[in-house]
Amino acid sequence: MTKDIISIRDVSQEEYEKYFSLMSPEKQQRVERFRFEDGKKRTVAGEMLARRMISGQCKIKEDKIVFKTSEKGKPYTKSADIHFNISHSDEFILCAVNDGPIGVDIEKIRDINEMVIKHACNERELEYVYEKGVSKQESLKRFFEIWTYKEACFKHKGTGIEDFQTLDYFNCSRTRENGIIDGYAYCIIY
């Protein structure tokens, strides 16, 4: 498994134009419909990371990679025998490639409604999030560790988001990498 995380601030205009031009006409139209420039940049930066990483790993030219989307929305390519997944939050984009199924999620650590936390976490996870003596910032960090884990699991399975209660952060049977970078939590499941 290899991964890369970039900021949309680091994508030059030349890179944006190059990777936008490599997108399918349907994806270009979708990008053009975005109201905000950051949304456009996130999508193009995700495309850029995926193409660069797949090209580097599989030794195929970036312009020869064709992306498809499964019925449930998971991206894939028939251009190479490789799996990849992309996630973005605010200014950061995460992409990972692997020789088997993979799921990734990245989220900015921020205040969140307590009802969302209770909906997403089981009893044991709630105890971890709200452990006695833990600061509010640490609780939020712990919640987003759990959230990104669960999102990455659903993306790994390719099912789309299902019931968050069906997954247990402390009972993971897959290999995972959790991390924090510049106020963002991420998880990769492979």
C-alpha atoms as an extended CHARMM CRD file, in Angstrom:
* protein
*
       190  EXT
         1         1  MET       CA              0.0000000000        0.0000000000        0.0000000000  PROA      1               0.0000000000
         2         2  THR       CA              1.2080000000        3.4780000000       -0.8310000000  PROA      2               0.0000000000
         3         3  LYS       CA             -0.4450000000        6.7710000000        0.0290000000  PROA      3               0.0000000000
         4         4  ASP       CA             -0.0880000000       10.4660000000       -0.6300000000  PROA      4               0.0000000000
         5         5  ILE       CA             -1.7400000000       13.4700000000        0.9990000000  PROA      5               0.0000000000
         6         6  ILE       CA             -1.6480000000       16.9050000000       -0.6130000000  PROA      6               0.0000000000
         7         7  SER       CA             -3.2060000000       20.3040000000       -0.1060000000  PROA      7               0.0000000000
         8         8  ILE       CA             -5.1890000000       21.9140000000       -2.9070000000  PROA      8               0.0000000000
         9         9  ARG       CA             -3.0160000000       24.9670000000       -2.2330000000  PROA      9               0.0000000000
        10        10  ASP       CA             -0.0780000000       23.0030000000       -3.6660000000  PROA      10              0.0000000000
        11        11  VAL       CA             -1.7450000000       22.2570000000       -7.0240000000  PROA      11              0.0000000000
        12        12  SER       CA             -0.4270000000       24.6630000000       -9.6560000000  PROA      12              0.0000000000
        13        13  GLN       CA             -2.6100000000       26.1070000000      -12.4080000000  PROA      13              0.0000000000
        14        14  GLU       CA             -0.6460000000       24.0630000000      -14.9550000000  PROA      14              0.0000000000
        15        15  GLU       CA             -1.3010000000       20.8440000000      -13.0180000000  PROA      15              0.0000000000
        16        16  TYR       CA             -4.9600000000       21.7410000000      -12.6560000000  PROA      16              0.0000000000
        17        17  GLU       CA             -5.3460000000       22.3010000000      -16.3990000000  PROA      17              0.0000000000
        18        18  LYS       CA             -3.4060000000       19.1400000000      -17.3070000000  PROA      18              0.0000000000
        19        19  TYR       CA             -5.3750000000       16.8000000000      -15.0460000000  PROA      19              0.0000000000
        20        20  PHE       CA             -8.6990000000       18.4620000000      -15.8120000000  PROA      20              0.0000000000
        21        21  SER       CA             -8.0230000000       17.7690000000      -19.4990000000  PROA      21              0.0000000000
        22        22  LEU       CA             -7.4070000000       14.0660000000      -18.7250000000  PROA      22              0.0000000000
        23        23  MET       CA            -10.8140000000       13.6590000000      -17.0720000000  PROA      23              0.0000000000
        24        24  SER       CA            -13.7570000000       12.1060000000      -18.8570000000  PROA      24              0.0000000000
        25        25  PRO       CA            -16.1630000000       14.6350000000      -20.4120000000  PROA      25              0.0000000000
        26        26  GLU       CA            -18.7900000000       13.6590000000      -17.8230000000  PROA      26              0.0000000000
        27        27  LYS       CA            -16.4280000000       14.3440000000      -14.9410000000  PROA      27              0.0000000000
        28        28  GLN       CA            -15.3150000000       17.6270000000      -16.5000000000  PROA      28              0.0000000000
        29        29  GLN       CA            -18.9580000000       18.7130000000      -16.7080000000  PROA      29              0.0000000000
        30        30  ARG       CA            -19.5050000000       17.7540000000      -13.0720000000  PROA      30              0.0000000000
        31        31  VAL       CA            -16.4550000000       19.7890000000      -12.0220000000  PROA      31              0.0000000000
        32        32  GLU       CA            -17.6360000000       22.7760000000      -14.0530000000  PROA      32              0.0000000000
        33        33  ARG       CA            -20.9720000000       22.7130000000      -12.1890000000  PROA      33              0.0000000000
        34        34  PHE       CA            -19.2840000000       23.1860000000       -8.8000000000  PROA      34              0.0000000000
        35        35  ARG       CA            -19.9630000000       26.6650000000       -7.4490000000  PROA      35              0.0000000000
        36        36  PHE       CA            -16.7380000000       27.0640000000       -5.5210000000  PROA      36              0.0000000000
        37        37  GLU       CA            -13.1640000000       26.8630000000       -6.7870000000  PROA      37              0.0000000000
        38        38  ASP       CA            -12.0360000000       24.7360000000       -3.8340000000  PROA      38              0.0000000000
        39        39  GLY       CA            -14.5240000000       22.0160000000       -4.8300000000  PROA      39              0.0000000000
        40        40  LYS       CA            -13.1560000000       22.0320000000       -8.3540000000  PROA      40              0.0000000000
        41        41  LYS       CA             -9.5820000000       21.8830000000       -7.0620000000  PROA      41              0.0000000000
        42        42  ARG       CA            -10.3480000000       18.9710000000       -4.6990000000  PROA      42              0.0000000000
        43        43  THR       CA            -11.7790000000       16.8730000000       -7.5220000000  PROA      43              0.0000000000
        44        44  VAL       CA             -8.9590000000       17.6360000000       -9.9500000000  PROA      44              0.0000000000
        45        45  ALA       CA             -6.3150000000       17.0960000000       -7.2340000000  PROA      45              0.0000000000
        46        46  GLY       CA             -7.8310000000       13.6830000000       -6.4530000000  PROA      46              0.0000000000
        47        47  GLU       CA             -7.6430000000       12.7990000000      -10.1400000000  PROA      47              0.0000000000
        48        48  MET       CA             -4.0340000000       13.9990000000      -10.2370000000  PROA      48              0.0000000000
        49        49  LEU       CA             -2.9880000000       11.9150000000       -7.2230000000  PROA      49              0.0000000000
        50        50  ALA       CA             -4.7160000000        8.7800000000       -8.5200000000  PROA      50              0.0000000000
        51        51  ARG       CA             -3.2070000000        9.0950000000      -11.9980000000  PROA      51              0.0000000000
        52        52  ARG       CA              0.2950000000        9.8000000000      -10.6690000000  PROA      52              0.0000000000
        53        53  MET       CA              0.2260000000        6.9650000000       -8.1820000000  PROA      53              0.0000000000
        54        54  ILE       CA             -1.2850000000        4.3710000000      -10.5390000000  PROA      54              0.0000000000
        55        55  SER       CA              1.0980000000        5.4150000000      -13.3030000000  PROA      55              0.0000000000
        56        56  GLY       CA              4.0950000000        5.1670000000      -10.9960000000  PROA      56              0.0000000000
        57        57  GLN       CA              3.0600000000        1.8240000000       -9.5410000000  PROA      57              0.0000000000
        58        58  CYS       CA              1.9460000000        0.1550000000      -12.7850000000  PROA      58              0.0000000000
        59        59  LYS       CA              4.2680000000        1.8620000000      -15.2700000000  PROA      59              0.0000000000
        60        60  ILE       CA              1.4840000000        3.1050000000      -17.5570000000  PROA      60              0.0000000000
        61        61  LYS       CA              1.1540000000        6.5990000000      -18.9440000000  PROA      61              0.0000000000
        62        62  GLU       CA             -1.1730000000        8.8650000000      -16.9930000000  PROA      62              0.0000000000
        63        63  ASP       CA             -3.2350000000        9.6520000000      -20.0960000000  PROA      63              0.0000000000
        64        64  LYS       CA             -3.8790000000        5.9340000000      -20.7120000000  PROA      64              0.0000000000
        65        65  ILE       CA             -5.6580000000        5.4410000000      -17.3800000000  PROA      65              0.0000000000
        66        66  VAL       CA             -9.4430000000        5.2800000000      -17.6710000000  PROA      66              0.0000000000
        67        67  PHE       CA            -11.5210000000        5.6220000000      -14.5140000000  PROA      67              0.0000000000
        68        68  LYS       CA            -14.9070000000        4.0330000000      -13.9670000000  PROA      68              0.0000000000
        69        69  THR       CA            -17.3010000000        4.0540000000      -11.0330000000  PROA      69              0.0000000000
        70        70  SER       CA            -19.1010000000        1.0340000000       -9.5990000000  PROA      70              0.0000000000
        71        71  GLU       CA            -22.8500000000        0.9770000000       -9.1460000000  PROA      71              0.0000000000
        72        72  LYS       CA            -22.3300000000        2.0350000000       -5.5040000000  PROA      72              0.0000000000
        73        73  GLY       CA            -19.9290000000        4.8560000000       -6.4580000000  PROA      73              0.0000000000
        74        74  LYS       CA            -16.5280000000        3.2860000000       -5.8010000000  PROA      74              0.0000000000
        75        75  PRO       CA            -13.9060000000        4.3650000000       -8.3550000000  PROA      75              0.0000000000
        76        76  TYR       CA            -11.8330000000        1.7820000000      -10.1990000000  PROA      76              0.0000000000
        77        77  THR       CA             -9.7430000000        1.4140000000      -13.3190000000  PROA      77              0.0000000000
        78        78  LYS       CA             -9.5210000000       -1.3970000000      -15.8320000000  PROA      78              0.0000000000
        79        79  SER       CA             -6.3270000000        0.1650000000      -17.1700000000  PROA      79              0.0000000000
        80        80  ALA       CA             -4.2500000000       -1.5370000000      -14.4720000000  PROA      80              0.0000000000
        81        81  ASP       CA             -4.5230000000       -4.3900000000      -12.0110000000  PROA      81              0.0000000000
        82        82  ILE       CA             -4.5860000000       -2.1090000000       -8.9820000000  PROA      82              0.0000000000
        83        83  HSD       CA             -7.0540000000       -0.7660000000       -6.4550000000  PROA      83              0.0000000000
        84        84  PHE       CA             -7.2080000000        2.8600000000       -5.3330000000  PROA      84              0.0000000000
        85        85  ASN       CA             -9.3630000000        5.1600000000       -3.2660000000  PROA      85              0.0000000000
        86        86  ILE       CA             -9.5670000000        8.9210000000       -2.7840000000  PROA      86              0.0000000000
        87        87  SER       CA            -10.9490000000       11.1250000000       -0.0280000000  PROA      87              0.0000000000
        88        88  HSD       CA            -10.9210000000       14.8550000000        0.5710000000  PROA      88              0.0000000000
        89        89  SER       CA            -11.8610000000       17.2350000000        3.3300000000  PROA      89              0.0000000000
        90        90  ASP       CA            -11.5620000000       20.9950000000        3.1550000000  PROA      90              0.0000000000
        91        91  GLU       CA             -8.0910000000       21.5780000000        1.6750000000  PROA      91              0.0000000000
        92        92  PHE       CA             -6.5470000000       18.0920000000        1.9250000000  PROA      92              0.0000000000
        93        93  ILE       CA             -6.8140000000       15.1590000000       -0.4500000000  PROA      93              0.0000000000
        94        94  LEU       CA             -5.7530000000       11.5990000000        0.4110000000  PROA      94              0.0000000000
        95        95  CYS       CA             -5.1930000000        8.8870000000       -2.1740000000  PROA      95              0.0000000000
        96        96  ALA       CA             -3.9380000000        5.3520000000       -1.6010000000  PROA      96              0.0000000000
        97        97  VAL       CA             -3.2480000000        2.4670000000       -3.9830000000  PROA      97              0.0000000000
        98        98  ASN       CA             -2.9400000000       -1.2050000000       -3.2130000000  PROA      98              0.0000000000
        99        99  ASP       CA             -2.8570000000       -4.5800000000       -4.9350000000  PROA      99              0.0000000000
       100       100  GLY       CA             -6.1240000000       -5.4810000000       -3.1460000000  PROA      100             0.0000000000
       101       101  PRO       CA             -9.2680000000       -3.6530000000       -2.0150000000  PROA      101             0.0000000000
       102       102  ILE       CA             -8.6500000000       -0.3760000000       -0.1960000000  PROA      102             0.0000000000
       103       103  GLY       CA            -10.6970000000        2.3350000000        1.4550000000  PROA      103             0.0000000000
       104       104  VAL       CA             -9.6010000000        5.7490000000        2.7060000000  PROA      104             0.0000000000
       105       105  ASP       CA            -11.1190000000        8.6820000000        4.5400000000  PROA      105             0.0000000000
       106       106  ILE       CA             -9.7790000000       12.0310000000        5.7010000000  PROA      106             0.0000000000
       107       107  GLU       CA            -11.6830000000       14.5440000000        7.8310000000  PROA      107             0.0000000000
       108       108  LYS       CA            -10.8710000000       17.9190000000        9.3040000000  PROA      108             0.0000000000
       109       109  ILE       CA            -11.0390000000       17.7190000000       13.0960000000  PROA      109             0.0000000000
       110       110  ARG       CA            -13.7440000000       20.1950000000       14.0650000000  PROA      110             0.0000000000
       111       111  ASP       CA            -16.6490000000       20.7050000000       16.4510000000  PROA      111             0.0000000000
       112       112  ILE       CA            -19.4790000000       18.3520000000       15.6870000000  PROA      112             0.0000000000
       113       113  ASN       CA            -22.9950000000       17.8280000000       16.9720000000  PROA      113             0.0000000000
       114       114  GLU       CA            -23.0990000000       15.3770000000       19.8630000000  PROA      114             0.0000000000
       115       115  MET       CA            -26.0470000000       13.5570000000       18.2590000000  PROA      115             0.0000000000
       116       116  VAL       CA            -23.8100000000       12.6790000000       15.3020000000  PROA      116             0.0000000000
       117       117  ILE       CA            -21.2140000000       11.2730000000       17.6840000000  PROA      117             0.0000000000
       118       118  LYS       CA            -23.8390000000        9.1580000000       19.4800000000  PROA      118             0.0000000000
       119       119  HSD       CA            -25.2820000000        7.9570000000       16.1680000000  PROA      119             0.0000000000
       120       120  ALA       CA            -21.8790000000        6.9100000000       14.8050000000  PROA      120             0.0000000000
       121       121  CYS       CA            -20.3630000000        5.3100000000       17.9120000000  PROA      121             0.0000000000
       122       122  ASN       CA            -21.2150000000        2.1910000000       19.8880000000  PROA      122             0.0000000000
       123       123  GLU       CA            -21.0360000000        2.1480000000       23.6950000000  PROA      123             0.0000000000
       124       124  ARG       CA            -17.3560000000        1.2000000000       23.8970000000  PROA      124             0.0000000000
       125       125  GLU       CA            -16.3950000000        3.8480000000       21.3140000000  PROA      125             0.0000000000
       126       126  LEU       CA            -18.3770000000        6.4980000000       23.2240000000  PROA      126             0.0000000000
       127       127  GLU       CA            -16.4550000000        5.5830000000       26.3900000000  PROA      127             0.0000000000
       128       128  TYR       CA            -13.2100000000        6.1000000000       24.4540000000  PROA      128             0.0000000000
       129       129  VAL       CA            -14.3590000000        9.4580000000       23.0010000000  PROA      129             0.0000000000
       130       130  TYR       CA            -15.6200000000       10.7930000000       26.3380000000  PROA      130             0.0000000000
       131       131  GLU       CA            -13.0340000000        9.1960000000       28.6140000000  PROA      131             0.0000000000
       132       132  LYS       CA            -12.8330000000       11.0030000000       31.9530000000  PROA      132             0.0000000000
       133       133  GLY       CA            -10.0890000000       13.6160000000       32.0590000000  PROA      133             0.0000000000
       134       134  VAL       CA             -9.7770000000       13.8890000000       28.2580000000  PROA      134             0.0000000000
       135       135  SER       CA             -9.9180000000       17.4110000000       26.8100000000  PROA      135             0.0000000000
       136       136  LYS       CA            -12.6250000000       18.4320000000       24.3420000000  PROA      136             0.0000000000
       137       137  GLN       CA             -9.9980000000       18.6250000000       21.5630000000  PROA      137             0.0000000000
       138       138  GLU       CA             -8.7580000000       15.1180000000       22.3770000000  PROA      138             0.0000000000
       139       139  SER       CA            -12.3610000000       13.8420000000       22.3880000000  PROA      139             0.0000000000
       140       140  LEU       CA            -12.9030000000       15.3260000000       18.9370000000  PROA      140             0.0000000000
       141       141  LYS       CA             -9.6570000000       13.7960000000       17.6970000000  PROA      141             0.0000000000
       142       142  ARG       CA            -10.7470000000       10.3920000000       19.0220000000  PROA      142             0.0000000000
       143       143  PHE       CA            -14.1740000000       10.7360000000       17.4110000000  PROA      143             0.0000000000
       144       144  PHE       CA            -12.6550000000       11.5280000000       14.0150000000  PROA      144             0.0000000000
       145       145  GLU       CA            -10.2950000000        8.5510000000       14.3460000000  PROA      145             0.0000000000
       146       146  ILE       CA            -13.4090000000        6.3790000000       14.7170000000  PROA      146             0.0000000000
       147       147  TRP       CA            -15.3710000000        8.1960000000       11.9930000000  PROA      147             0.0000000000
       148       148  THR       CA            -12.5800000000        7.9460000000        9.4060000000  PROA      148             0.0000000000
       149       149  TYR       CA            -12.1110000000        4.2780000000       10.2890000000  PROA      149             0.0000000000
       150       150  LYS       CA            -15.7860000000        3.5320000000        9.6530000000  PROA      150             0.0000000000
       151       151  GLU       CA            -15.9390000000        5.5590000000        6.4250000000  PROA      151             0.0000000000
       152       152  ALA       CA            -12.7700000000        3.8560000000        5.1520000000  PROA      152             0.0000000000
       153       153  CYS       CA            -14.2880000000        0.4370000000        5.9590000000  PROA      153             0.0000000000
       154       154  PHE       CA            -17.4280000000        1.1910000000        3.9430000000  PROA      154             0.0000000000
       155       155  LYS       CA            -15.3110000000        2.4680000000        1.0570000000  PROA      155             0.0000000000
       156       156  HSD       CA            -13.1040000000       -0.6350000000        1.2950000000  PROA      156             0.0000000000
       157       157  LYS       CA            -16.1970000000       -2.8380000000        0.9510000000  PROA      157             0.0000000000
       158       158  GLY       CA            -17.5190000000       -0.6390000000       -1.8630000000  PROA      158             0.0000000000
       159       159  THR       CA            -21.0240000000       -0.6380000000       -0.4170000000  PROA      159             0.0000000000
       160       160  GLY       CA            -21.4880000000        3.0230000000        0.3340000000  PROA      160             0.0000000000
       161       161  ILE       CA            -22.2980000000        4.1320000000        3.8520000000  PROA      161             0.0000000000
       162       162  GLU       CA            -24.3230000000        1.6190000000        5.8360000000  PROA      162             0.0000000000
       163       163  ASP       CA            -25.1660000000        1.5010000000        9.5470000000  PROA      163             0.0000000000
       164       164  PHE       CA            -22.2190000000        2.9090000000       11.5110000000  PROA      164             0.0000000000
       165       165  GLN       CA            -23.1520000000        0.7070000000       14.4690000000  PROA      165             0.0000000000
       166       166  THR       CA            -22.2590000000       -2.4250000000       12.4640000000  PROA      166             0.0000000000
       167       167  LEU       CA            -18.5720000000       -1.5370000000       12.6970000000  PROA      167             0.0000000000
       168       168  ASP       CA            -16.4490000000       -1.5330000000       15.8460000000  PROA      168             0.0000000000
       169       169  TYR       CA            -13.2980000000        0.6000000000       15.9200000000  PROA      169             0.0000000000
       170       170  PHE       CA            -11.7170000000       -1.8090000000       18.4190000000  PROA      170             0.0000000000
       171       171  ASN       CA            -12.5020000000       -4.9570000000       16.4070000000  PROA      171             0.0000000000
       172       172  CYS       CA            -10.8500000000       -4.4030000000       13.0410000000  PROA      172             0.0000000000
       173       173  SER       CA             -9.9690000000       -7.5460000000       11.0990000000  PROA      173             0.0000000000
       174       174  ARG       CA             -8.2360000000       -5.6480000000        8.2660000000  PROA      174             0.0000000000
       175       175  THR       CA             -4.9110000000       -3.8480000000        8.1940000000  PROA      175             0.0000000000
       176       176  ARG       CA             -5.3820000000       -0.1810000000        8.9450000000  PROA      176             0.0000000000
       177       177  GLU       CA             -3.3590000000        2.9710000000        9.2060000000  PROA      177             0.0000000000
       178       178  ASN       CA             -4.7030000000        5.8370000000       11.2980000000  PROA      178             0.0000000000
       179       179  GLY       CA             -3.0060000000        9.1990000000       11.4190000000  PROA      179             0.0000000000
       180       180  ILE       CA             -3.3010000000       12.8780000000       12.2170000000  PROA      180             0.0000000000
       181       181  ILE       CA             -1.7970000000       15.5400000000        9.9400000000  PROA      181             0.0000000000
       182       182  ASP       CA             -2.2030000000       19.3040000000       10.3350000000  PROA      182             0.0000000000
       183       183  GLY       CA             -5.5150000000       19.0200000000       12.2030000000  PROA      183             0.0000000000
       184       184  TYR       CA             -6.9500000000       16.2620000000        9.9460000000  PROA      184             0.0000000000
       185       185  ALA       CA             -7.6220000000       12.6480000000       10.9100000000  PROA      185             0.0000000000
       186       186  TYR       CA             -7.2740000000        9.9350000000        8.2860000000  PROA      186             0.0000000000
       187       187  CYS       CA             -7.6430000000        6.1920000000        8.0340000000  PROA      187             0.0000000000
       188       188  ILE       CA             -6.6810000000        3.6830000000        5.3590000000  PROA      188             0.0000000000
       189       189  ILE       CA             -8.1340000000        0.1590000000        5.3740000000  PROA      189             0.0000000000
       190       190  TYR       CA             -6.5400000000       -2.5370000000        3.2160000000  PROA      190             0.0000000000
